[in-house]
Tab-separated table of N, CA and C and ligand atoms in Angstrom:
chain	number	residue	atom	x	y	z
A	1	UNK	N	0.499	-1.173	-0.334
A	1	UNK	CA	-0.241	0.201	0.069
A	1	UNK	C	1.054	1.354	0.026
A	2	UNK	N	2.082	0.641	0.792
A	2	UNK	CA	3.144	2.198	0.246
A	2	UNK	C	3.195	3.197	-0.542
A	3	UNK	N	3.489	1.584	-0.987
A	3	UNK	CA	4.185	2.179	-2.511
A	3	UNK	C	3.127	2.798	-3.556
A	4	UNK	N	1.942	2.131	-3.704
A	4	UNK	CA	0.854	3.260	-4.326
A	4	UNK	C	1.009	3.886	-4.378
A	5	UNK	N	1.015	4.630	-2.620
A	5	UNK	CA	0.505	5.550	-2.624
A	5	UNK	C	1.857	7.194	-2.970
A	6	UNK	N	2.607	6.712	-3.381
A	6	UNK	CA	4.393	6.841	-3.503
A	6	UNK	C	4.226	7.518	-5.116
A	7	UNK	N	3.979	6.732	-5.425
A	7	UNK	CA	2.925	6.324	-7.259
A	7	UNK	C	1.927	7.514	-7.464
A	8	UNK	N	1.497	8.043	-6.476
A	8	UNK	CA	0.218	9.329	-6.704
A	8	UNK	C	0.658	10.468	-6.650
A	9	UNK	N	1.693	10.028	-5.680
A	9	UNK	CA	1.960	11.945	-5.236
A	9	UNK	C	3.255	12.305	-5.955
A	10	UNK	N	3.506	13.594	-6.004
A	10	UNK	CA	4.801	14.232	-6.591
A	10	UNK	C	5.501	15.201	-5.559
A	11	UNK	N	6.131	14.763	-5.301
A	11	UNK	CA	7.214	15.442	-4.463
A	11	UNK	C	7.953	16.709	-4.525
A	12	UNK	N	7.172	17.610	-3.444
A	12	UNK	CA	8.090	19.106	-4.733
A	12	UNK	C	8.390	19.978	-2.507
A	13	UNK	N	9.742	20.163	-3.616
A	13	UNK	CA	9.888	20.826	-3.031
A	13	UNK	C	9.851	22.540	-3.216
A	14	UNK	N	9.128	23.444	-1.848
A	14	UNK	CA	8.899	24.787	-2.178
A	14	UNK	C	9.804	25.742	-1.600
A	15	UNK	N	10.181	27.165	-2.078
A	15	UNK	CA	11.000	27.860	-1.929
A	15	UNK	C	10.130	28.766	-1.635
A	16	UNK	N	9.664	29.562	0.079
A	16	UNK	CA	8.945	30.568	-0.479
A	16	UNK	C	9.284	31.808	0.172
A	17	UNK	N	8.998	33.408	-0.330
A	17	UNK	CA	9.305	34.761	-0.434
A	17	UNK	C	10.396	34.033	0.476
A	18	UNK	N	10.020	34.360	1.695
A	18	UNK	CA	11.511	34.902	2.851
A	18	UNK	C	12.548	33.166	2.765
A	19	UNK	N	12.206	32.486	1.878
A	19	UNK	CA	14.131	31.874	1.724
A	19	UNK	C	13.668	30.616	2.252
A	20	UNK	N	12.168	30.161	3.288
A	20	UNK	CA	12.532	28.947	4.114
A	20	UNK	C	12.016	27.922	3.071
A	21	UNK	N	12.353	26.781	2.890
A	21	UNK	CA	12.589	26.099	1.459
A	21	UNK	C	11.143	25.091	2.583
A	22	UNK	N	10.365	24.896	2.282
A	22	UNK	CA	9.165	23.401	2.857
A	22	UNK	C	9.087	22.011	1.806
A	23	UNK	N	8.820	21.138	2.416
A	23	UNK	CA	8.985	19.995	1.478
A	23	UNK	C	7.847	19.634	1.512
A	24	UNK	N	6.950	18.782	0.105
A	24	UNK	CA	5.223	18.182	1.051
A	24	UNK	C	5.387	17.154	-0.271
A	25	UNK	N	4.464	16.453	-0.160
A	25	UNK	CA	3.612	14.574	-1.228
A	25	UNK	C	2.294	16.270	-1.451
A	26	UNK	N	2.617	15.690	-2.659
A	26	UNK	CA	1.271	16.195	-3.419
A	26	UNK	C	0.127	15.477	-4.303
A	27	UNK	N	-0.926	15.450	-4.204
A	27	UNK	CA	-2.101	13.774	-5.356
A	27	UNK	C	-1.553	14.781	-6.366
A	28	UNK	N	-1.425	13.264	-7.002
A	28	UNK	CA	-1.219	14.137	-8.878
A	28	UNK	C	-2.663	14.427	-9.350
A	29	UNK	N	-3.160	15.155	-10.067
A	29	UNK	CA	-4.895	15.385	-10.946
A	29	UNK	C	-5.084	16.431	-10.295
A	30	UNK	N	-3.793	16.850	-9.494
A	30	UNK	CA	-5.301	18.427	-8.698
A	30	UNK	C	-3.766	19.495	-9.140
A	31	UNK	N	-3.907	20.808	-9.511
A	31	UNK	CA	-2.872	21.821	-9.542
A	31	UNK	C	-1.929	21.637	-8.605
A	32	UNK	N	-1.139	22.743	-9.709
A	32	UNK	CA	-0.207	22.977	-8.607
A	32	UNK	C	-0.350	24.263	-7.939
A	33	UNK	N	-1.051	24.814	-7.976
A	33	UNK	CA	-1.844	26.446	-6.823
A	33	UNK	C	-2.153	25.650	-5.822
A	34	UNK	N	-3.362	24.765	-5.747
A	34	UNK	CA	-4.325	23.202	-5.101
A	34	UNK	C	-2.925	22.875	-3.894
A	35	UNK	N	-2.108	22.401	-4.821
A	35	UNK	CA	-1.543	21.608	-3.951
A	35	UNK	C	-1.132	22.552	-3.245
A	36	UNK	N	0.168	23.344	-3.149
A	36	UNK	CA	0.904	24.489	-2.695
A	36	UNK	C	0.075	25.503	-1.610
A	37	UNK	N	-1.531	25.469	-1.972
A	37	UNK	CA	-2.347	26.074	-0.826
A	37	UNK	C	-2.805	25.046	0.434
A	38	UNK	N	-3.399	24.087	0.295
A	38	UNK	CA	-2.828	23.189	0.875
A	38	UNK	C	-1.923	22.757	1.115
A	39	UNK	N	-0.800	22.700	1.538
A	39	UNK	CA	0.184	22.755	1.976
A	39	UNK	C	0.346	24.082	2.647
A	40	UNK	N	-0.330	24.743	3.156
A	40	UNK	CA	-0.815	26.032	4.162
A	40	UNK	C	0.452	27.594	3.448
A	41	UNK	N	1.124	26.928	2.234
A	41	UNK	CA	1.547	28.197	1.720
A	41	UNK	C	0.711	29.888	1.128
A	42	UNK	N	1.154	30.137	2.223
A	42	UNK	CA	0.453	31.611	2.336
A	42	UNK	C	0.695	32.817	1.390
A	43	UNK	N	1.805	31.696	1.259
A	43	UNK	CA	2.265	32.974	0.206
A	43	UNK	C	1.434	33.448	-1.140
A	44	UNK	N	1.142	32.212	-1.530
A	44	UNK	CA	0.800	31.781	-3.510
A	44	UNK	C	-0.481	32.797	-2.704
A	45	UNK	N	-1.632	34.133	-3.235
A	45	UNK	CA	-2.021	34.508	-3.172
A	45	UNK	C	-3.983	34.016	-3.745
A	46	UNK	N	-3.351	34.114	-5.241
A	46	UNK	CA	-3.751	33.165	-6.277
A	46	UNK	C	-5.492	33.252	-5.942
A	47	UNK	N	-5.645	34.716	-6.442
A	47	UNK	CA	-7.081	35.986	-6.206
A	47	UNK	C	-8.108	34.927	-6.723
A	48	UNK	N	-7.925	34.752	-8.325
A	48	UNK	CA	-8.220	34.293	-8.950
A	48	UNK	C	-9.173	33.133	-8.800
A	49	UNK	N	-8.747	31.932	-8.225
A	49	UNK	CA	-8.993	31.127	-8.121
A	49	UNK	C	-8.569	30.189	-8.830
A	50	UNK	N	-7.893	30.373	-9.549
A	50	UNK	CA	-7.217	29.343	-11.086
A	50	UNK	C	-7.553	29.600	-12.042
A	51	UNK	N	-8.335	30.813	-12.436
A	51	UNK	CA	-9.045	31.359	-13.659
A	51	UNK	C	-8.252	31.862	-14.624
A	52	UNK	N	-6.488	31.740	-14.137
A	52	UNK	CA	-5.824	31.966	-15.125
A	52	UNK	C	-6.601	33.431	-15.723
A	53	UNK	N	-5.793	34.528	-14.471
A	53	UNK	CA	-7.090	36.183	-14.737
A	53	UNK	C	-5.652	37.149	-13.570
A	54	UNK	N	-5.166	36.283	-13.358
A	54	UNK	CA	-4.659	37.118	-12.024
A	54	UNK	C	-3.476	36.868	-11.952
A	55	UNK	N	-2.310	36.187	-12.014
A	55	UNK	CA	-1.027	36.326	-12.317
A	55	UNK	C	-0.125	35.916	-11.321
A	56	UNK	N	-1.460	35.870	-10.277
A	56	UNK	CA	-1.080	35.809	-8.246
A	56	UNK	C	-0.138	34.505	-8.052
A	57	UNK	N	-0.581	33.809	-8.882
A	57	UNK	CA	0.391	32.632	-8.505
A	57	UNK	C	0.900	32.384	-9.206
A	58	UNK	N	1.986	32.568	-9.575
A	58	UNK	CA	2.907	33.131	-9.918
A	58	UNK	C	4.079	32.002	-9.233
A	59	UNK	N	4.602	31.232	-9.548
A	59	UNK	CA	6.224	30.250	-9.572
A	59	UNK	C	7.178	29.937	-10.744
A	60	UNK	N	7.727	29.589	-10.095
A	60	UNK	CA	9.588	29.286	-10.849
A	60	UNK	C	9.404	27.663	-11.037
A	61	UNK	N	9.482	26.721	-11.422
A	61	UNK	CA	9.191	26.134	-11.650
A	61	UNK	C	10.808	24.907	-12.428
A	62	UNK	N	11.012	24.268	-11.451
A	62	UNK	CA	12.324	22.734	-12.581
A	62	UNK	C	12.555	22.074	-11.864
A	63	UNK	N	11.964	21.453	-13.154
A	63	UNK	CA	11.343	19.716	-13.216
A	63	UNK	C	12.846	19.388	-13.573
A	64	UNK	N	12.423	18.151	-13.893
A	64	UNK	CA	13.626	17.125	-13.622
A	64	UNK	C	13.968	16.998	-15.170
A	65	UNK	N	12.302	17.190	-16.347
A	65	UNK	CA	12.792	17.026	-17.497
A	65	UNK	C	11.141	18.154	-18.257
A	66	UNK	N	12.047	19.236	-18.616
A	66	UNK	CA	11.028	20.242	-18.279
A	66	UNK	C	9.567	20.229	-19.017
A	67	UNK	N	10.276	18.644	-20.328
A	67	UNK	CA	9.149	19.323	-21.222
A	67	UNK	C	7.694	18.226	-20.495
A	68	UNK	N	8.438	17.460	-19.634
A	68	UNK	CA	7.001	16.702	-18.601
A	68	UNK	C	5.657	17.791	-17.830
A	69	UNK	N	6.666	19.032	-17.799
A	69	UNK	CA	5.227	19.874	-16.949
A	69	UNK	C	4.242	20.160	-18.579
A	70	UNK	N	2.985	20.300	-18.058
A	70	UNK	CA	2.098	20.983	-19.187
A	70	UNK	C	2.846	22.020	-20.544
A	71	UNK	N	1.999	22.594	-21.619
A	71	UNK	CA	2.943	22.935	-22.147
A	71	UNK	C	1.911	24.676	-21.744
A	72	UNK	N	2.282	25.404	-21.790
A	72	UNK	CA	2.149	27.231	-21.499
A	72	UNK	C	1.165	26.982	-22.632
A	73	UNK	N	-0.384	27.453	-22.265
A	73	UNK	CA	-1.407	28.091	-23.588
A	73	UNK	C	-1.089	29.334	-23.288
A	74	UNK	N	-1.825	29.997	-24.941
A	74	UNK	CA	-1.305	31.612	-24.581
A	74	UNK	C	-1.738	32.526	-23.442
A	75	UNK	N	-3.427	32.124	-22.949
A	75	UNK	CA	-3.417	32.707	-22.311
A	75	UNK	C	-2.446	33.216	-20.352
A	76	UNK	N	-1.650	31.895	-20.113
A	76	UNK	CA	-1.182	32.325	-19.208
A	76	UNK	C	0.515	32.658	-20.202
A	77	UNK	N	0.786	33.153	-21.466
A	77	UNK	CA	1.713	33.096	-21.476
A	77	UNK	C	1.441	34.763	-21.376
A	78	UNK	N	0.187	34.957	-22.321
A	78	UNK	CA	0.533	36.441	-21.809
A	78	UNK	C	0.292	36.808	-20.740
A	79	UNK	N	-0.277	36.624	-19.726
A	79	UNK	CA	0.219	36.906	-18.332
A	79	UNK	C	0.653	37.096	-17.335
A	80	UNK	N	1.821	36.121	-17.827
A	80	UNK	CA	3.400	36.103	-17.717
A	80	UNK	C	4.266	37.312	-18.364
A	81	UNK	N	3.728	37.674	-19.645
A	81	UNK	CA	4.323	38.241	-20.357
A	81	UNK	C	3.775	39.897	-19.008
A	82	UNK	N	2.766	40.218	-18.740
A	82	UNK	CA	2.510	41.431	-18.476
A	82	UNK	C	3.658	41.592	-16.425
A	83	UNK	N	4.346	40.218	-16.502
A	83	UNK	CA	5.316	39.884	-15.217
A	83	UNK	C	5.974	41.102	-15.349
A	84	UNK	N	6.710	41.495	-14.559
A	84	UNK	CA	8.576	42.151	-14.060
A	84	UNK	C	8.783	41.778	-13.333
A	85	UNK	N	8.716	40.283	-13.190
A	85	UNK	CA	9.839	39.216	-12.992
A	85	UNK	C	10.020	37.855	-13.893
A	86	UNK	N	8.999	38.002	-14.857
A	86	UNK	CA	8.443	36.672	-16.104
A	86	UNK	C	10.257	36.016	-15.971
A	87	UNK	N	10.605	34.699	-16.142
A	87	UNK	CA	11.730	34.461	-15.473
A	87	UNK	C	11.586	32.994	-16.499
A	88	UNK	N	13.070	31.760	-17.275
A	88	UNK	CA	12.570	31.200	-18.208
A	88	UNK	C	11.928	30.261	-18.172
A	89	UNK	N	12.129	29.749	-16.472
A	89	UNK	CA	11.075	28.893	-15.738
A	89	UNK	C	9.335	29.200	-14.634
A	90	UNK	N	9.200	30.327	-16.050
A	90	UNK	CA	8.366	30.827	-15.158
A	90	UNK	C	7.235	30.565	-15.286
A	91	UNK	N	5.863	29.901	-14.057
A	91	UNK	CA	4.010	29.029	-14.702
A	91	UNK	C	3.475	30.052	-13.329
A	92	UNK	N	1.732	29.920	-14.450
A	92	UNK	CA	1.225	29.858	-13.519
A	92	UNK	C	1.083	28.605	-12.607
A	93	UNK	N	1.588	28.644	-11.347
A	93	UNK	CA	0.886	26.934	-10.913
A	93	UNK	C	-0.571	27.050	-11.587
A	94	UNK	N	-1.485	27.899	-11.279
A	94	UNK	CA	-3.036	26.980	-11.627
A	94	UNK	C	-3.162	25.984	-12.986
A	95	UNK	N	-1.941	26.471	-14.368
A	95	UNK	CA	-2.558	26.048	-15.085
A	95	UNK	C	-1.170	24.894	-15.251
A	96	UNK	N	-0.986	24.226	-14.326
A	96	UNK	CA	0.091	23.076	-13.727
A	96	UNK	C	-0.548	22.226	-13.184
A	97	UNK	N	-1.336	21.322	-14.018
A	97	UNK	CA	-1.371	20.258	-13.297
A	97	UNK	C	-0.654	19.564	-13.325
A	98	UNK	N	-0.428	18.744	-12.131
A	98	UNK	CA	0.151	17.402	-11.593
A	98	UNK	C	-0.175	15.950	-12.364
A	99	UNK	N	0.735	15.996	-13.205
A	99	UNK	CA	0.431	14.744	-13.818
A	99	UNK	C	1.486	12.930	-13.372
A	100	UNK	N	0.845	12.093	-14.479
A	100	UNK	CA	2.139	11.013	-13.554
A	100	UNK	C	3.185	11.468	-13.384
A	101	UNK	N	3.990	11.995	-14.872
A	101	UNK	CA	5.413	12.235	-15.662
A	101	UNK	C	5.895	13.443	-14.062
A	102	UNK	N	4.802	13.573	-13.036
A	102	UNK	CA	5.997	14.768	-12.323
A	102	UNK	C	6.068	14.201	-11.531
A	103	UNK	N	7.520	13.193	-10.903
A	103	UNK	CA	7.850	12.444	-9.589
A	103	UNK	C	8.059	14.010	-8.607
A	104	UNK	N	8.939	15.006	-9.312
A	104	UNK	CA	8.915	15.582	-8.729
A	104	UNK	C	9.463	17.293	-8.888
A	105	UNK	N	8.936	17.661	-7.695
A	105	UNK	CA	9.065	19.110	-8.868
A	105	UNK	C	9.727	20.448	-7.681
A	106	UNK	N	10.343	21.229	-8.385
A	106	UNK	CA	11.231	22.691	-7.467
A	106	UNK	C	10.433	23.800	-7.611
A	107	UNK	N	10.180	24.371	-6.506
A	107	UNK	CA	9.312	25.111	-6.792
A	107	UNK	C	9.854	26.209	-6.226
A	108	UNK	N	9.433	27.776	-6.491
A	108	UNK	CA	10.002	29.079	-5.729
A	108	UNK	C	8.827	30.258	-6.126
A	109	UNK	N	8.190	30.862	-5.084
A	109	UNK	CA	7.190	31.633	-5.645
A	109	UNK	C	7.757	32.553	-5.923
A	110	UNK	N	7.419	33.811	-6.980
A	110	UNK	CA	7.794	34.689	-7.627
A	110	UNK	C	7.549	35.371	-6.439
A	111	UNK	N	8.137	37.153	-6.796
A	111	UNK	CA	8.339	37.724	-6.081
A	111	UNK	C	6.870	38.617	-6.012
A	112	UNK	N	6.554	39.213	-4.937
A	112	UNK	CA	5.151	40.419	-5.203
A	112	UNK	C	4.911	41.071	-6.479
A	113	UNK	N	3.742	41.541	-7.180
A	113	UNK	CA	4.487	42.621	-8.280
A	113	UNK	C	4.150	43.757	-7.353
B	1	FES	S1	-4.887	31.907	-9.041
B	1	FES	FE1	-4.856	33.194	-10.965
B	1	FES	S2	-3.925	33.169	-12.548
B	1	FES	FE2	-3.615	31.562	-11.666
């Protein structure tokens, strides 16, 4: 049973704005935004609740293989373009669904705009 549970979880290392690093396991099938909020990371405002319209769920993601992440759609791309802090690995966490190829992720919450 233990092995089965590991296979449906993505392990996440999350760096908060303070620099504090927290580790948690998130169930697959949900978005990274929901996983981070469920983990109690108050830094992530996610004001629009996942509607891809606020960009307050901006994070930087290091995945073992970037191709494992869901691709960026144009609305997400446009919103990220409005951010002062966009980097090559910027994503809106509400648009990243944790899938079975994502065994582990390193995530850092972007600065507040
Ligand atoms: S929660 Fe608003 S864009 Fe992601």
